[in-house]
mmCIF file of C-alpha atoms and ligand atoms in Angstrom:
data_model
loop_
_atom_site.group_PDB
_atom_site.id
_atom_site.type_symbol
_atom_site.label_atom_id
_atom_site.label_comp_id
_atom_site.label_asym_id
_atom_site.label_seq_id
_atom_site.Cartn_x
_atom_site.Cartn_y
_atom_site.Cartn_z
ATOM 1 C CA MET Q 1 -10.603 16.918 -36.399
ATOM 2 C CA PRO Q 2 -10.324 13.821 -38.565
ATOM 3 C CA ASP Q 3 -13.715 12.516 -40.078
ATOM 4 C CA SER Q 4 -13.264 9.152 -38.448
ATOM 5 C CA ILE Q 5 -11.347 8.098 -35.436
ATOM 6 C CA GLU Q 6 -9.153 5.009 -35.809
ATOM 7 C CA LYS Q 7 -10.402 2.209 -33.571
ATOM 8 C CA ILE Q 8 -8.160 -0.082 -31.567
ATOM 9 C CA SER Q 9 -8.658 -3.741 -30.819
ATOM 10 C CA ILE Q 10 -8.441 -4.748 -27.235
ATOM 11 C CA GLN Q 11 -8.774 -8.035 -25.382
ATOM 12 C CA LEU Q 12 -9.515 -8.425 -21.737
ATOM 13 C CA LYS Q 13 -11.170 -10.648 -19.209
ATOM 14 C CA VAL Q 14 -14.300 -9.437 -17.529
ATOM 15 C CA ASN Q 15 -15.719 -11.417 -14.623
ATOM 16 C CA GLY Q 16 -13.649 -14.348 -15.795
ATOM 17 C CA LYS Q 17 -14.924 -14.231 -19.378
ATOM 18 C CA PRO Q 18 -12.588 -13.287 -22.344
ATOM 19 C CA CYS Q 19 -13.898 -10.299 -24.244
ATOM 20 C CA SER Q 20 -12.652 -8.645 -27.389
ATOM 21 C CA ARG Q 21 -13.779 -5.277 -28.607
ATOM 22 C CA THR Q 22 -12.684 -2.624 -31.139
ATOM 23 C CA VAL Q 23 -12.925 0.764 -29.452
ATOM 24 C CA GLU Q 24 -12.202 4.422 -29.950
ATOM 25 C CA PRO Q 25 -9.131 5.486 -28.068
ATOM 26 C CA ARG Q 26 -11.265 7.996 -26.121
ATOM 27 C CA LYS Q 27 -13.734 5.372 -24.791
ATOM 28 C CA LEU Q 28 -13.631 5.115 -21.038
ATOM 29 C CA LEU Q 29 -13.519 1.756 -19.322
ATOM 30 C CA VAL Q 30 -16.742 2.530 -17.531
ATOM 31 C CA GLU Q 31 -18.417 3.085 -20.907
ATOM 32 C CA LEU Q 32 -17.119 -0.195 -22.214
ATOM 33 C CA ILE Q 33 -18.381 -1.945 -19.118
ATOM 34 C CA ARG Q 34 -21.859 -0.306 -19.035
ATOM 35 C CA GLU Q 35 -22.634 0.318 -22.687
ATOM 36 C CA ASP Q 36 -20.801 -2.381 -24.593
ATOM 37 C CA LEU Q 37 -20.928 -5.204 -22.035
ATOM 38 C CA ASP Q 38 -24.318 -4.183 -20.479
ATOM 39 C CA LEU Q 39 -22.880 -4.576 -16.940
ATOM 40 C CA THR Q 40 -24.858 -1.685 -15.456
ATOM 41 C CA GLY Q 41 -24.028 -2.478 -11.837
ATOM 42 C CA THR Q 42 -20.942 -0.218 -12.241
ATOM 43 C CA HIS Q 43 -22.333 3.238 -11.760
ATOM 44 C CA VAL Q 44 -21.339 6.620 -12.790
ATOM 45 C CA GLY Q 45 -21.730 9.379 -10.234
ATOM 46 C CA CYS Q 46 -19.359 12.271 -10.954
ATOM 47 C CA ASP Q 47 -17.210 11.319 -13.976
ATOM 48 C CA THR Q 48 -14.454 13.235 -12.415
ATOM 49 C CA THR Q 49 -12.602 10.651 -10.189
ATOM 50 C CA TYR Q 50 -14.284 11.791 -7.020
ATOM 51 C CA CYS Q 51 -17.227 9.607 -5.957
ATOM 52 C CA GLY Q 52 -16.026 6.077 -6.549
ATOM 53 C CA ALA Q 53 -19.411 4.812 -7.850
ATOM 54 C CA CYS Q 54 -17.535 3.463 -10.893
ATOM 55 C CA THR Q 55 -15.010 1.393 -8.973
ATOM 56 C CA VAL Q 56 -14.068 -1.978 -10.392
ATOM 57 C CA LEU Q 57 -11.053 -4.260 -9.792
ATOM 58 C CA MET Q 58 -8.357 -4.163 -12.480
ATOM 59 C CA ASN Q 59 -5.829 -6.959 -11.922
ATOM 60 C CA GLY Q 60 -6.907 -7.039 -8.303
ATOM 61 C CA THR Q 61 -6.599 -3.326 -7.695
ATOM 62 C CA ALA Q 62 -9.627 -1.030 -7.120
ATOM 63 C CA VAL Q 63 -9.699 1.576 -9.830
ATOM 64 C CA LYS Q 64 -12.187 4.291 -10.861
ATOM 65 C CA SER Q 65 -13.261 3.151 -14.277
ATOM 66 C CA CYS Q 66 -14.325 6.682 -15.346
ATOM 67 C CA THR Q 67 -10.650 7.715 -15.162
ATOM 68 C CA ILE Q 68 -9.180 4.874 -17.268
ATOM 69 C CA PHE Q 69 -9.430 4.502 -21.047
ATOM 70 C CA ALA Q 70 -10.755 1.179 -22.252
ATOM 71 C CA VAL Q 71 -7.546 0.696 -24.223
ATOM 72 C CA GLN Q 72 -5.536 0.976 -21.005
ATOM 73 C CA ALA Q 73 -7.359 -2.137 -19.836
ATOM 74 C CA ASP Q 74 -6.070 -4.087 -22.790
ATOM 75 C CA GLY Q 75 -4.923 -7.491 -21.421
ATOM 76 C CA ALA Q 76 -6.342 -6.842 -17.956
ATOM 77 C CA ASP Q 77 -8.508 -8.939 -15.658
ATOM 78 C CA ILE Q 78 -11.574 -6.801 -14.633
ATOM 79 C CA ILE Q 79 -13.983 -7.779 -11.848
ATOM 80 C CA THR Q 80 -17.264 -5.765 -11.581
ATOM 81 C CA VAL Q 81 -19.988 -6.208 -8.983
ATOM 82 C CA GLU Q 82 -21.700 -8.773 -11.244
ATOM 83 C CA GLY Q 83 -18.608 -10.886 -10.954
ATOM 84 C CA MET Q 84 -18.642 -11.124 -7.188
ATOM 85 C CA GLU Q 85 -21.285 -13.749 -6.795
ATOM 86 C CA LYS Q 86 -20.394 -17.377 -7.389
ATOM 87 C CA ASN Q 87 -22.831 -20.058 -8.534
ATOM 88 C CA GLY Q 88 -25.863 -17.959 -7.656
ATOM 89 C CA GLN Q 89 -24.496 -17.256 -4.137
ATOM 90 C CA LEU Q 90 -23.831 -13.787 -3.004
ATOM 91 C CA HIS Q 91 -20.242 -13.041 -2.100
ATOM 92 C CA PRO Q 92 -19.874 -12.658 1.753
ATOM 93 C CA ILE Q 93 -19.216 -8.979 1.229
ATOM 94 C CA GLN Q 94 -22.455 -8.530 -0.682
ATOM 95 C CA LYS Q 95 -24.378 -10.522 1.966
ATOM 96 C CA ALA Q 96 -22.851 -8.482 4.765
ATOM 97 C CA PHE Q 97 -23.873 -5.181 3.149
ATOM 98 C CA GLY Q 98 -27.469 -6.435 3.109
ATOM 99 C CA ASP Q 99 -27.353 -8.005 6.602
ATOM 100 C CA CYS Q 100 -25.793 -4.918 8.175
ATOM 101 C CA TYR Q 101 -27.943 -2.318 6.386
ATOM 102 C CA GLY Q 102 -24.768 -0.984 4.777
ATOM 103 C CA LEU Q 103 -26.754 0.663 1.986
ATOM 104 C CA GLN Q 104 -29.803 2.859 1.405
ATOM 105 C CA CYS Q 105 -30.238 4.056 -2.150
ATOM 106 C CA GLY Q 106 -27.387 1.700 -3.267
ATOM 107 C CA TYR Q 107 -25.842 4.031 -5.763
ATOM 108 C CA CYS Q 108 -22.384 3.823 -4.161
ATOM 109 C CA THR Q 109 -22.704 0.256 -3.107
ATOM 110 C CA PRO Q 110 -21.098 -1.657 -5.993
ATOM 111 C CA GLY Q 111 -18.037 0.586 -5.771
ATOM 112 C CA LEU Q 112 -17.798 0.218 -2.045
ATOM 113 C CA MET Q 113 -18.057 -3.544 -2.224
ATOM 114 C CA LEU Q 114 -15.216 -3.784 -4.763
ATOM 115 C CA SER Q 115 -12.983 -1.525 -2.647
ATOM 116 C CA ALA Q 116 -13.853 -3.798 0.280
ATOM 117 C CA LEU Q 117 -12.978 -6.831 -1.875
ATOM 118 C CA GLN Q 118 -9.547 -5.430 -2.664
ATOM 119 C CA LEU Q 119 -8.933 -4.800 1.050
ATOM 120 C CA LEU Q 120 -10.066 -8.188 2.278
ATOM 121 C CA SER Q 121 -8.133 -10.004 -0.507
ATOM 122 C CA GLN Q 122 -4.963 -8.468 0.917
ATOM 123 C CA ASN Q 123 -5.797 -8.093 4.581
ATOM 124 C CA LYS Q 124 -8.040 -10.634 6.294
ATOM 125 C CA GLN Q 125 -8.333 -8.707 9.609
ATOM 126 C CA PRO Q 126 -8.298 -4.990 8.899
ATOM 127 C CA SER Q 127 -8.414 -2.425 11.600
ATOM 128 C CA ASP Q 128 -10.982 0.369 11.569
ATOM 129 C CA LYS Q 129 -8.361 2.737 10.194
ATOM 130 C CA GLU Q 130 -7.472 0.301 7.364
ATOM 131 C CA MET Q 131 -11.150 -0.070 6.482
ATOM 132 C CA GLN Q 132 -11.675 3.715 6.459
ATOM 133 C CA LYS Q 133 -8.530 4.124 4.237
ATOM 134 C CA ALA Q 134 -9.688 1.447 1.853
ATOM 135 C CA ILE Q 135 -13.107 3.150 1.218
ATOM 136 C CA ALA Q 136 -11.750 6.724 1.363
ATOM 137 C CA GLY Q 137 -12.283 7.036 -2.359
ATOM 138 C CA ASN Q 138 -15.971 6.001 -2.210
ATOM 139 C CA THR Q 139 -18.533 8.605 -1.355
ATOM 140 C CA CYS Q 140 -21.832 7.613 0.161
ATOM 141 C CA ARG Q 141 -24.501 10.322 0.610
ATOM 142 C CA CYS Q 142 -26.989 8.215 2.579
ATOM 143 C CA THR Q 143 -25.619 5.900 5.238
ATOM 144 C CA GLY Q 144 -23.175 7.816 7.356
ATOM 145 C CA TYR Q 145 -20.670 4.990 6.864
ATOM 146 C CA GLN Q 146 -21.163 3.298 10.264
ATOM 147 C CA ASN Q 147 -23.095 0.320 8.773
ATOM 148 C CA ILE Q 148 -20.762 0.178 5.770
ATOM 149 C CA LEU Q 149 -17.802 -0.410 8.162
ATOM 150 C CA LYS Q 150 -19.818 -2.837 10.114
ATOM 151 C CA ALA Q 151 -20.589 -4.725 6.913
ATOM 152 C CA ILE Q 152 -16.881 -4.886 5.959
ATOM 153 C CA GLN Q 153 -15.998 -6.077 9.473
ATOM 154 C CA THR Q 154 -18.787 -8.725 9.292
ATOM 155 C CA ALA Q 155 -17.577 -9.922 5.904
ATOM 156 C CA ALA Q 156 -14.026 -10.146 7.175
ATOM 157 C CA GLN Q 157 -15.248 -12.354 10.004
ATOM 158 C CA ASN Q 158 -17.351 -14.510 7.643
ATOM 159 C CA MET Q 159 -14.455 -14.907 5.158
ATOM 160 C CA LYS Q 160 -11.962 -16.108 7.742
ATOM 161 C CA GLY Q 161 -10.767 -19.568 6.701
ATOM 162 C CA ALA Q 162 -12.435 -19.260 3.347
HETATM 163 S S1 FES P 1 -17.996 8.250 -11.604
HETATM 164 FE FE1 FES P 1 -15.955 7.609 -11.467
HETATM 165 S S2 FES P 1 -15.283 8.512 -9.570
HETATM 166 FE FE2 FES P 1 -17.349 9.214 -9.784
HETATM 167 S S1 FES P 2 -26.346 4.274 -0.167
HETATM 168 FE FE1 FES P 2 -27.022 5.981 -1.198
HETATM 169 S S2 FES P 2 -25.075 6.914 -1.838
HETATM 170 FE FE2 FES P 2 -24.532 5.279 -0.570
#
């Protein structure tokens, strides 16, 4: 093992803001987001690509940030749950999760909302099956999913024409 690990400079955009950091090659994207950028809305549940609590958007695609090295995000556009609201207004997806009781403990919620954001960015009127598929990588231990699906459906309706 070398005494010191060579660090690598990366530049990315996080929630619309440019960001430069020098990181060890082994640093995970979720560690960069939570520890270096203090965006703790992105959660860590399993650290093994199972639970989806760490989901963020990377260039518009929902990814599990515990499974991506920070250096792989060099040049990327990252959106975390903190980047969903605009001008102090909750995103329609965030509002619908609250209105439809789509959360209980909330641990899974940021990841679910970002998976829903990817879906509704590409498909304004998803079917039940499409919604289920979109959140298949996000595990919720509390809600039973019915209200989560209702929240995504409600958000889709509220975002029509937006
Ligand atoms: S913490 Fe990344 S998938 Fe569970
Ligand atoms: S609301 Fe508790 S894990 Fe989903």
